[in-house]
Coordinates of C-alpha atoms in Angstrom, one line a residue:
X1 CA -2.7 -44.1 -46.2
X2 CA 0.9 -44.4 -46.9
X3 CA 0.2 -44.2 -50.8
X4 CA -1.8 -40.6 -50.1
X5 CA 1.1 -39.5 -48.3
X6 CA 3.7 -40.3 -50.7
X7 CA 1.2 -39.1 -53.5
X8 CA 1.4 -35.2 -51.8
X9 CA 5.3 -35.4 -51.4
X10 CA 5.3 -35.1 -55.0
X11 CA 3.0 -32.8 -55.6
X12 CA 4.8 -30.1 -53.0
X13 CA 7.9 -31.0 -55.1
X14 CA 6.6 -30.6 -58.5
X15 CA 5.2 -26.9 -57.0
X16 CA 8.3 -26.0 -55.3
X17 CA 10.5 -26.7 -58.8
X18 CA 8.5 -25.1 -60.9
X19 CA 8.6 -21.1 -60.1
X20 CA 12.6 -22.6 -60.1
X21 CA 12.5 -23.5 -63.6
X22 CA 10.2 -20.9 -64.6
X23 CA 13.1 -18.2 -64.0
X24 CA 15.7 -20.2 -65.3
X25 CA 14.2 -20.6 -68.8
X26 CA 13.7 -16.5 -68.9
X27 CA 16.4 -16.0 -67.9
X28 CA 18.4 -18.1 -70.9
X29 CA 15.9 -16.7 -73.4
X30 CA 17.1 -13.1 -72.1
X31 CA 20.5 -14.0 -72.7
X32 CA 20.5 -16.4 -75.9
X33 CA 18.7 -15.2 -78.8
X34 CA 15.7 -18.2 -80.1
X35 CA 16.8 -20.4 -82.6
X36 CA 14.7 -21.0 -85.8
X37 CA 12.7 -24.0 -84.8
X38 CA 13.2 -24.1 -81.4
X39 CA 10.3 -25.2 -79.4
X40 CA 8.6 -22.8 -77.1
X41 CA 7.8 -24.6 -74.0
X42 CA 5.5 -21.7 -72.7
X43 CA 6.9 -20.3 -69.7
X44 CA 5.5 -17.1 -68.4
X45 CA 8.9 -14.5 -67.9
X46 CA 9.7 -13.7 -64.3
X47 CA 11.2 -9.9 -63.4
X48 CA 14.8 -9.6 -62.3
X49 CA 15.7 -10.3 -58.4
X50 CA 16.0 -6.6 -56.9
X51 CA 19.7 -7.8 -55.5
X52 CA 20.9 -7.4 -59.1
X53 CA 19.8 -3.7 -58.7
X54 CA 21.4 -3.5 -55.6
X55 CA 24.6 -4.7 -56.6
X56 CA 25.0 -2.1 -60.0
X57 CA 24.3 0.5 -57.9
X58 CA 26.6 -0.7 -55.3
X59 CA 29.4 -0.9 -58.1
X60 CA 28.8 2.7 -59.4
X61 CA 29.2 3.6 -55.5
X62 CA 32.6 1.6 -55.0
X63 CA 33.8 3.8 -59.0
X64 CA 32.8 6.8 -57.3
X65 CA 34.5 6.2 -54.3
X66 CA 38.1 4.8 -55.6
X67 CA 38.1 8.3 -58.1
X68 CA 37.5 10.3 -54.7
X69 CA 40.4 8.2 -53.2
X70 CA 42.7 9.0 -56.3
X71 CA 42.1 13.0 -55.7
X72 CA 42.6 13.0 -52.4
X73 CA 46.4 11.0 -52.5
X74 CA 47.2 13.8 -54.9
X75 CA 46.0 16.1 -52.6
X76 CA 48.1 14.4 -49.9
X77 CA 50.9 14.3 -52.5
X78 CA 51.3 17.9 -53.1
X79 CA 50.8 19.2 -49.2
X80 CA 53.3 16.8 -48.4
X81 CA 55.7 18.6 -51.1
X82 CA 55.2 22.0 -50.0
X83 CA 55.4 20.6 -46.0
X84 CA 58.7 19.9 -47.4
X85 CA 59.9 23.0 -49.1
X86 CA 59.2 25.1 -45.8
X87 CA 61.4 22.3 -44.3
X88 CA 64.5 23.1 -45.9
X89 CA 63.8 26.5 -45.8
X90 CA 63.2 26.8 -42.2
X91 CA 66.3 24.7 -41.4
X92 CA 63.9 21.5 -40.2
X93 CA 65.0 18.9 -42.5
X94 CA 65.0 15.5 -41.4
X95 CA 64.2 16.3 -37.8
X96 CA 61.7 14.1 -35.8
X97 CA 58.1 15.2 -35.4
X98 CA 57.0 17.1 -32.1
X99 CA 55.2 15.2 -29.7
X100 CA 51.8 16.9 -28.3
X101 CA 53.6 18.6 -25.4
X102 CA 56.3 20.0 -27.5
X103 CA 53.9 21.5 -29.5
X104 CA 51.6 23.2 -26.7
X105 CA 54.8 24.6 -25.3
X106 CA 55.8 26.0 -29.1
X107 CA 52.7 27.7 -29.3
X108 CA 52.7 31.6 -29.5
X109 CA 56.3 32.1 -30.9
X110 CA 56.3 34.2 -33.8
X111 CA 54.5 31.2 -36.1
X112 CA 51.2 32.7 -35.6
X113 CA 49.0 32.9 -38.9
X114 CA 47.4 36.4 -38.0
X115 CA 51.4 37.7 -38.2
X116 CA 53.7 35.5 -40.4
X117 CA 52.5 34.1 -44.1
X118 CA 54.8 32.1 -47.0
X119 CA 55.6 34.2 -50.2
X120 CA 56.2 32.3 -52.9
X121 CA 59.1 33.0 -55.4
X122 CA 59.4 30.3 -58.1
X123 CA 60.8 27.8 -56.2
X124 CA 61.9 30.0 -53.6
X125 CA 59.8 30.3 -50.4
X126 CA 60.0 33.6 -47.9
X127 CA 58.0 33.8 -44.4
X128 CA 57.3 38.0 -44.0
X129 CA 55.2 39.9 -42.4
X130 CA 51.8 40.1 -44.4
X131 CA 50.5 43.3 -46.2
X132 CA 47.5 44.7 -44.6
X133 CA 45.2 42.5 -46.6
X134 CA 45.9 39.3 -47.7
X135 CA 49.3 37.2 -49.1
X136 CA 49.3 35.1 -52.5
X137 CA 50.7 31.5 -51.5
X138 CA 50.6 30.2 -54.7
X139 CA 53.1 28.2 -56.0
X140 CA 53.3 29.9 -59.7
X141 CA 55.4 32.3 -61.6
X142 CA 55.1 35.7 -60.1
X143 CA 55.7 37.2 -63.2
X144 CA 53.4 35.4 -65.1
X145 CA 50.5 35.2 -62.9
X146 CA 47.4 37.5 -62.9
X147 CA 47.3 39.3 -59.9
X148 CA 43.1 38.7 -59.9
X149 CA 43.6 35.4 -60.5
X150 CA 41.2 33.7 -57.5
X151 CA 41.0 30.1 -58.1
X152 CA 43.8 28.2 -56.1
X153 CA 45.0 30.7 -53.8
X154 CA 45.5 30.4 -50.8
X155 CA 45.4 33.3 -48.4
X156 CA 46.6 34.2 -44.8
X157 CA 44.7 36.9 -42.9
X158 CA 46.2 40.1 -42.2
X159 CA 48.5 41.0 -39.1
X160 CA 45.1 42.8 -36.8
X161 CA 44.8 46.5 -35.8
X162 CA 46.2 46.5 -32.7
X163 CA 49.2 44.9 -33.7
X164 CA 49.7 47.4 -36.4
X165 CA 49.1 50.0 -34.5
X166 CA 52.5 48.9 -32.1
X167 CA 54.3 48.4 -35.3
X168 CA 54.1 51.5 -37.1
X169 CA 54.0 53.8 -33.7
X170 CA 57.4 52.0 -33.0
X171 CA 58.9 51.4 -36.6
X172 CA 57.5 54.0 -38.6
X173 CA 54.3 54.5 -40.9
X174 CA 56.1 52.6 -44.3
X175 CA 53.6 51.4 -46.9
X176 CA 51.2 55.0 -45.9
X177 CA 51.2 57.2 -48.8
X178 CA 50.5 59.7 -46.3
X179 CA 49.9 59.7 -42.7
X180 CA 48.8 62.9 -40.1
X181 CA 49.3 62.4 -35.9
X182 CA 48.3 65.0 -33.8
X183 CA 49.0 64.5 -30.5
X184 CA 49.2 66.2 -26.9
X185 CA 51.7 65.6 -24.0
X186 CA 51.7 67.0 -20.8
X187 CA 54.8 66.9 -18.2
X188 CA 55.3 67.9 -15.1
X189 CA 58.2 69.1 -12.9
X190 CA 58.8 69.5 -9.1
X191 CA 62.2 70.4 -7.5
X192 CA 63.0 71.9 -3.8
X193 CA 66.2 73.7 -2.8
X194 CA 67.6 75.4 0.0
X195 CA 69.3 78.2 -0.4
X196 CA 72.2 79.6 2.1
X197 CA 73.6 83.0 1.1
X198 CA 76.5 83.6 4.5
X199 CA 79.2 81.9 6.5
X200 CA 79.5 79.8 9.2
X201 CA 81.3 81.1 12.1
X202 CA 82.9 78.8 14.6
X203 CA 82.2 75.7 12.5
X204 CA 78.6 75.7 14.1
X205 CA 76.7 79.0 13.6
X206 CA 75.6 79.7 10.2
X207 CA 75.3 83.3 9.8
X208 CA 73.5 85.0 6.7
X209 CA 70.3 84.0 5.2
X210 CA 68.6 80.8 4.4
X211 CA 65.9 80.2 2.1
X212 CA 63.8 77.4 0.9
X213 CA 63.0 77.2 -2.6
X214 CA 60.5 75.7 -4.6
X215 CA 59.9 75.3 -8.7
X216 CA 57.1 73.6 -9.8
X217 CA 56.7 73.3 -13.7
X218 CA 54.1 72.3 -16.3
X219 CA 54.8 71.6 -20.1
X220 CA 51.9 71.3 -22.8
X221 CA 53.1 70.3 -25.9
X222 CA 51.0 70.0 -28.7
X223 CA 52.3 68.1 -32.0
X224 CA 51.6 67.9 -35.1
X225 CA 53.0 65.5 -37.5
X226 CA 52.7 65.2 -41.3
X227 CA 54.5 62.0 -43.4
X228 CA 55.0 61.1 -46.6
X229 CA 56.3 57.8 -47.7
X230 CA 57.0 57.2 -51.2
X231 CA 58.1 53.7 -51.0
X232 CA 57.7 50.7 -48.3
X233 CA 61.0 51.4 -47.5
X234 CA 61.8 55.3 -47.2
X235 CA 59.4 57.8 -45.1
X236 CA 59.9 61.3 -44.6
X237 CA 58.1 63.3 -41.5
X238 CA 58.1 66.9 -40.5
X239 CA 56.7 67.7 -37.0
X240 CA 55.5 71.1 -35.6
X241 CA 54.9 71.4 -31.8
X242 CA 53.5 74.5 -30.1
X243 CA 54.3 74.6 -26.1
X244 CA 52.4 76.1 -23.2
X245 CA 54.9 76.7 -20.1
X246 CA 53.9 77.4 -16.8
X247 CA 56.0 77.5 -13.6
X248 CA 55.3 78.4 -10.4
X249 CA 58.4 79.7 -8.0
X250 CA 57.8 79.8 -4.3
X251 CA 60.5 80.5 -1.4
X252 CA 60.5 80.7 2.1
X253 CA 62.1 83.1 4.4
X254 CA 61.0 86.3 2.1
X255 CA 61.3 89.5 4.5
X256 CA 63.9 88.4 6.9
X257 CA 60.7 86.0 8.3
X258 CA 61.8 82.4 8.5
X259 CA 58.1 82.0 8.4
X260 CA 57.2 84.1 5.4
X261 CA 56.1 82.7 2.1
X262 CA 56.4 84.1 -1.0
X263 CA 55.5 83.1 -4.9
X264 CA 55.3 83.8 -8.7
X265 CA 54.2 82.8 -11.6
X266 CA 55.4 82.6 -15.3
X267 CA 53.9 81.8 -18.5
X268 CA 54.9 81.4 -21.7
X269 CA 53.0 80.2 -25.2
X270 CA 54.8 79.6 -28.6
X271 CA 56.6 77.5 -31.0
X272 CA 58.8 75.1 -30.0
X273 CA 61.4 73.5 -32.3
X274 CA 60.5 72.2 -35.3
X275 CA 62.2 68.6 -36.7
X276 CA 62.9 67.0 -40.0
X277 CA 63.1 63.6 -40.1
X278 CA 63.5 60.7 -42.8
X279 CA 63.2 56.5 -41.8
X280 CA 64.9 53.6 -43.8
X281 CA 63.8 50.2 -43.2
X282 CA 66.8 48.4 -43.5
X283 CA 65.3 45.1 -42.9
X284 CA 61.7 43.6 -43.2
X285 CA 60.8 41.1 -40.5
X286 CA 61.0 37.7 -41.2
X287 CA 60.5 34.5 -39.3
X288 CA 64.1 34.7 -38.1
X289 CA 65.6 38.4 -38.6
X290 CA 63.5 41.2 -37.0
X291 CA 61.9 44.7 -38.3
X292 CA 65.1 46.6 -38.7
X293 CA 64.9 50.7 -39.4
X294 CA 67.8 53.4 -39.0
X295 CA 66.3 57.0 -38.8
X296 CA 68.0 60.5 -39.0
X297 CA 66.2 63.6 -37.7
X298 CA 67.5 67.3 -38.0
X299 CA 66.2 70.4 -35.5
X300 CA 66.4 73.8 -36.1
X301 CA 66.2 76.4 -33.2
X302 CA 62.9 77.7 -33.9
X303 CA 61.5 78.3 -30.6
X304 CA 62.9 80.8 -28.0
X305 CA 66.0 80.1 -26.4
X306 CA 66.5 80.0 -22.8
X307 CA 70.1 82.0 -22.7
X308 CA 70.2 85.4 -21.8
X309 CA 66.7 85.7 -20.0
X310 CA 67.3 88.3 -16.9
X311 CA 66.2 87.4 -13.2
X312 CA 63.6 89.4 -11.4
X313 CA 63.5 90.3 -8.0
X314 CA 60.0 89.6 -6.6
X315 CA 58.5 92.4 -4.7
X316 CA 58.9 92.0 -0.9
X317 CA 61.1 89.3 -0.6
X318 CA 64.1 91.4 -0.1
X319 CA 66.2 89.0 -2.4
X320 CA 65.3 85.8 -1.6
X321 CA 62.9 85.1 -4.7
X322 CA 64.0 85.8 -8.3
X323 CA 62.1 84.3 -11.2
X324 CA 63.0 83.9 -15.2
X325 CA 61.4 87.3 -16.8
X326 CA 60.2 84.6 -19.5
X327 CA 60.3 80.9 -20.2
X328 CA 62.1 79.4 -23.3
X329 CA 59.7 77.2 -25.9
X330 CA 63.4 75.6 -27.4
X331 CA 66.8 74.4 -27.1
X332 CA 68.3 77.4 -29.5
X333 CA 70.8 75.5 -30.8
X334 CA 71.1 73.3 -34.5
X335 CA 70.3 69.4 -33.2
X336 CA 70.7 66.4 -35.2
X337 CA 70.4 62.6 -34.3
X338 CA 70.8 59.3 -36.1
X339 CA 69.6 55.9 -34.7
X340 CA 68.3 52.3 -35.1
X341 CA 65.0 50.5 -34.0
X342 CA 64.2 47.0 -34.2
X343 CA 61.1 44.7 -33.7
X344 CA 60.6 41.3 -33.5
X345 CA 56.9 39.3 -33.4
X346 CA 56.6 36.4 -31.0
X347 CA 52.9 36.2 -31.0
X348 CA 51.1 37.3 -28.8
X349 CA 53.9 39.2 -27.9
X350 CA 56.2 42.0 -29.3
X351 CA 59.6 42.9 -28.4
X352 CA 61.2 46.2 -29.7
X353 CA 64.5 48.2 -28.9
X354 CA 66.3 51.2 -30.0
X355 CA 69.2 53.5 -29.6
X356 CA 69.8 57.0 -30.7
X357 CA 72.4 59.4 -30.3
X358 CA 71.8 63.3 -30.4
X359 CA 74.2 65.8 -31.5
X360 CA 74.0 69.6 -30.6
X361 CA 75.9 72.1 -32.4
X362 CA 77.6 74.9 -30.3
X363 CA 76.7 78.4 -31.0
X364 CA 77.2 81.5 -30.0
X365 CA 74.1 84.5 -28.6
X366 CA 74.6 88.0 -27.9
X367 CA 73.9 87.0 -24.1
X368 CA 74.5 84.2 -22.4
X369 CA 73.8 85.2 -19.0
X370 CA 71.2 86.0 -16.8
X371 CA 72.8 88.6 -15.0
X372 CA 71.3 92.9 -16.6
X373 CA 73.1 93.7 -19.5
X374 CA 74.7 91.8 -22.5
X375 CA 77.4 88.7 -22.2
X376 CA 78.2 87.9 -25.4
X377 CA 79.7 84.2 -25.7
X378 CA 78.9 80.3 -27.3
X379 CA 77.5 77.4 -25.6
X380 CA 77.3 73.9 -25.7
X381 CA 74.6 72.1 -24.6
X382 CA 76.7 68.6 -25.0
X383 CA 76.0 65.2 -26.7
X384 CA 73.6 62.7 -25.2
X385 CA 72.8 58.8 -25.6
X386 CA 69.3 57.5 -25.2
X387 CA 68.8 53.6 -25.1
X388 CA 65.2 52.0 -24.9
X389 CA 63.7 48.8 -24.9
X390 CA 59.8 47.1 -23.9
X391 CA 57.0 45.1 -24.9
X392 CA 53.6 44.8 -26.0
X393 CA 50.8 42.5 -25.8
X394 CA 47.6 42.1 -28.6
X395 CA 44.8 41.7 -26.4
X396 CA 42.4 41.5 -29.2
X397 CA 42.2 42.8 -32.7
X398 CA 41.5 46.4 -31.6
X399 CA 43.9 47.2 -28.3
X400 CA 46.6 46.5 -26.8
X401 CA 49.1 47.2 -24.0
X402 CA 52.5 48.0 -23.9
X403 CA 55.4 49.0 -21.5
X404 CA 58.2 50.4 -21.8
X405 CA 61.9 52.0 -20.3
X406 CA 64.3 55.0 -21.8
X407 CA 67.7 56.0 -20.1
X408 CA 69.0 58.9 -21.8
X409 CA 73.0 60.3 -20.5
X410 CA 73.6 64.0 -21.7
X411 CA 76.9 65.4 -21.0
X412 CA 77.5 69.3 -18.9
X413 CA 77.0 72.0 -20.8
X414 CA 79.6 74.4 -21.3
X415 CA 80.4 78.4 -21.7
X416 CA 82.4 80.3 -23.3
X417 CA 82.4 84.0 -22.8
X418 CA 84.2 86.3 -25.2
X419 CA 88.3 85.9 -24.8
X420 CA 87.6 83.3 -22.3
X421 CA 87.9 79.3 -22.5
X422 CA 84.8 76.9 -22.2
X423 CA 84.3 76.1 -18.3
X424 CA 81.3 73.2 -17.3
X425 CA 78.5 74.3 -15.8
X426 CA 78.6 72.2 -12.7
X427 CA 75.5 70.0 -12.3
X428 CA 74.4 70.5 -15.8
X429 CA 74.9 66.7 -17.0
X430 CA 71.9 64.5 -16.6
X431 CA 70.7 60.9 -16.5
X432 CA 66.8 60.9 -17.2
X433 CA 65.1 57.6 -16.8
X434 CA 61.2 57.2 -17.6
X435 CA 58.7 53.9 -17.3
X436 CA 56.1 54.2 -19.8
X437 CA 53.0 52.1 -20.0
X438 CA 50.7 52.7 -22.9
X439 CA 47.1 51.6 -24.3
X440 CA 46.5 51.8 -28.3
X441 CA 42.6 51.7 -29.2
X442 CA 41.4 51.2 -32.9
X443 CA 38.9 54.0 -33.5
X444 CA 38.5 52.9 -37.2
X445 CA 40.6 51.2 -39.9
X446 CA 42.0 55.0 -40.7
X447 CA 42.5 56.2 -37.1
X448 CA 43.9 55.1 -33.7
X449 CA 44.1 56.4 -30.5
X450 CA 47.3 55.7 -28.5
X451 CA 48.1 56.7 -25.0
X452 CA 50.7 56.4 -22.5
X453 CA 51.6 57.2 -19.0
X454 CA 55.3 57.9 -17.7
X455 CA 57.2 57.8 -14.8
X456 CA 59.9 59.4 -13.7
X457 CA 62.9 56.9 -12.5
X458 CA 65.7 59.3 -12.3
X459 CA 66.3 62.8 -10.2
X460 CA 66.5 64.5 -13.8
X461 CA 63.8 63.0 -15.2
X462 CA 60.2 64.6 -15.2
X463 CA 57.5 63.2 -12.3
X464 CA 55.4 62.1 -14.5
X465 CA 54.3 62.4 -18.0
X466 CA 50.9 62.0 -20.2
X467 CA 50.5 61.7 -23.5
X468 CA 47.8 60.5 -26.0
X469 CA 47.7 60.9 -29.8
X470 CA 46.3 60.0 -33.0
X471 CA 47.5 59.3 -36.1
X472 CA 45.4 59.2 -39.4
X473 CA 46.2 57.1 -42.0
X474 CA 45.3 57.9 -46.0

């Protein structure tokens, strides 16, 4: 029994060592060429594991991989460069990265892709406002390199409509060939009075008459403006408005009746004073320096002026109501002004500010009074300041809102009649604040529609004010 056992012990051996040697004798005729005379012990060749496969392909896959590896640290290499180079340019060398809250809290202000983009110069970097398109960021010659060129540029999207919209309403239309607004503004006035034409006797009785007066006034102005600007630097404008006046004059007391009303109306339709005006932008915004433009602007007295008009007596009012025969559509005096406007982008936000300083020329009219017959003499109207500042807001890439604040000083005015010296008119200076809040709306990529609505602030400033206009741009 023992023997049979020991008998298949051997035989499971000899058929476990076989298929062993079998593969091993392949395998060294694969690899060493046959001798002459060498014996062939008969062996049937066995196939390759399929773990050698494995492992080739697996090699190819670990090649592929380190090249990949070897692109991407260049990759790394050269970011990290440029990272640099806007470092030193920005004034952020060697400082310590932002933490995540420092970051959240840096967000929005004025490093805003869809305002700012890098312009390469050589080695030279500058952060501007883009054009209305795209920026080149490549790092190359900009002398040298094709300005079709698309592989390995880099772009940055363009500022959107709504913010260029604020920024040429406010700055000026540079970079337009040629631009057209058309626009109408309407204004209205109210302002009571009361009248006492007597004395008063015994310090308490007023004797004489009394009356109450009343003014109510509309202004429709409709503008048009041409502009022409033959670098993105310099713009010239020309602007033609053509005024509708209508003012309403009521008083009470007419007749001797302390109860009786009385009223008149009068119109008026023409062309108002037309301007010539030319911008410079002094200053392109950057990421640190704002949108900086100084304008000049020159009026002629085109429209009628409002010296000399004679008062009416209104029928039945024995005196107590006189009204302007006509209405003036102008200042009638040369005007000039010079000022500065600047803008600054803190995304989503836009700050802007300007100041501007009018000039009227005296001159003299055949009649300066209102009184019947002709009072030859020169006025002047006076000098006035005007300061104004606000803000604006993208709310998307067509619209946005904006508000605003003017305060505009203009000295008295002053006559002169013939062999006489200039005396103020008392009352005549004025301090006109307004509070405007406006909407611009992106009809199409040529045409916009802006609005606003103002406030009067001030005693000499209107009671309110509408406006809405729209420029086309070619």
């Amino acid at each position: 029994m023992s023997k049979i056992k020991n008998q298949r012990a051997v035989a499971l051996l000899i058929a476990t060592a076989l298929p062993l040697i079998a593969n091993t004798e392949a395998h060294a005729q694969e690899t060493s060429p046959a001798q002459p005379g060498t014996p062939n012990i008969g062996y049937e060749a066995v196939p390759l594991d399929d773990e050698v496969t494995d492992s080739s392909a697996m090699e190819a896959e670990i090649a592929d991989l380190r090249a990949r590896e070897v692109l991407a640290q260049e990759r790394i290499t050269d970011l990290e460069d440029r990272l640099e180079r806007l470092e030193k340019v920005a004034g952020l060398a060697g400082a310590h990265p932002l933490n995540s809250d420092e970051q959240a809290a840096m967000r929005g202000r004025g490093l805003g892709p869809n305002v700012m983009a890098p312009v390469y110069h050589g080695n030279q970097i500058e952060l501007q406002r883009g054009p209305r398109h795209f920026v080149n960021t490549e790092l190359q010659d900009q002398e040298d390199a094709p300005q079709d060129a698309e592989p390995g540029r880099r772009r940055e999207p363009a500022p959107s409509q709504s913010v260029t919209d604020i920024t040429e309403d406010t700055q000026g239309y540079f970079g337009r060939r040629f631009s057209f607004e058309t626009g109408v503004n309407y204004t209205h006035f109210d302002d009571a009075r009361i009248n006492l034409s007597g004395f008063l006797a015994l310090d308490a009785i007023f004797l004489g008459r009394i009356s109450v007066d009343e003014q109510s006034s509309d202004i429709i102005t409709t503008d048009f403006t041409g502009r022409f600007a033959p670098t993105d630097r310099l713009q010239f404008d020309i602007s033609v408005p053509l005024i509708y006046r209508s003012s309403v004059f009521q008083s009470g007391g007419a007749g001797g009746n302390a109860a009786g009303l009385a009223d008149a109306r009068v119109e008026e339709f023409g062309l108002g004073d037309i301007s010539f005006g030319a911008s410079y932008r002094l200053l392109q915004e950057t990421v640190r320096r704002p949108d900086v433009v100084l304008n000049a602007r020159v009026k002629p007295p085109t429209g009628r002026d409002p010296f000399g008009i004679e008062l009416v007596e209104v029928v039945g009012t024995e005196g107590n109501l006189e009204v302007p025969a006509s209405l003036s559509t102008g200042s009638g005096v040369w005007a000039a002004s010079i000022g500065a406007s600047a803008l600054k982008t803190l995304d989503p936000m836009i700050v802007f500010g300007n100041v501007t300083y009018f000039h009227n020329f005296p001159m003299s009219f055949s009649d300066i009074d209102e009184i019947e017959g002709d009072q030859p003499g020169s006025v002047d109207i006076g000098n006035s300041i005007q300061f104004g500042a606000g803000l604006a807001f993208a709310l998307n890439e067509k619209s946005s809102l904006s508000s605003s604040f003017t305060l505009r000083f203009g000295d008295e005015t002053r006559l002169r009649f013939v062999d006489e010296e200039f005396s103020d008119v008392i009352g005549s200076g004025s301090t006109v604040g307004l509070l405007n809040l406006g909407a611009t709306f992106a009809l199409t990529e040529r045409a916009s529609l802006l609005t606003s609505v103002g406030v009067g602030m001030t005693t000499d400033a209107p009671d309110f004010t509408i406006s809405a206009r729209v420029p086309f741009r070619f």
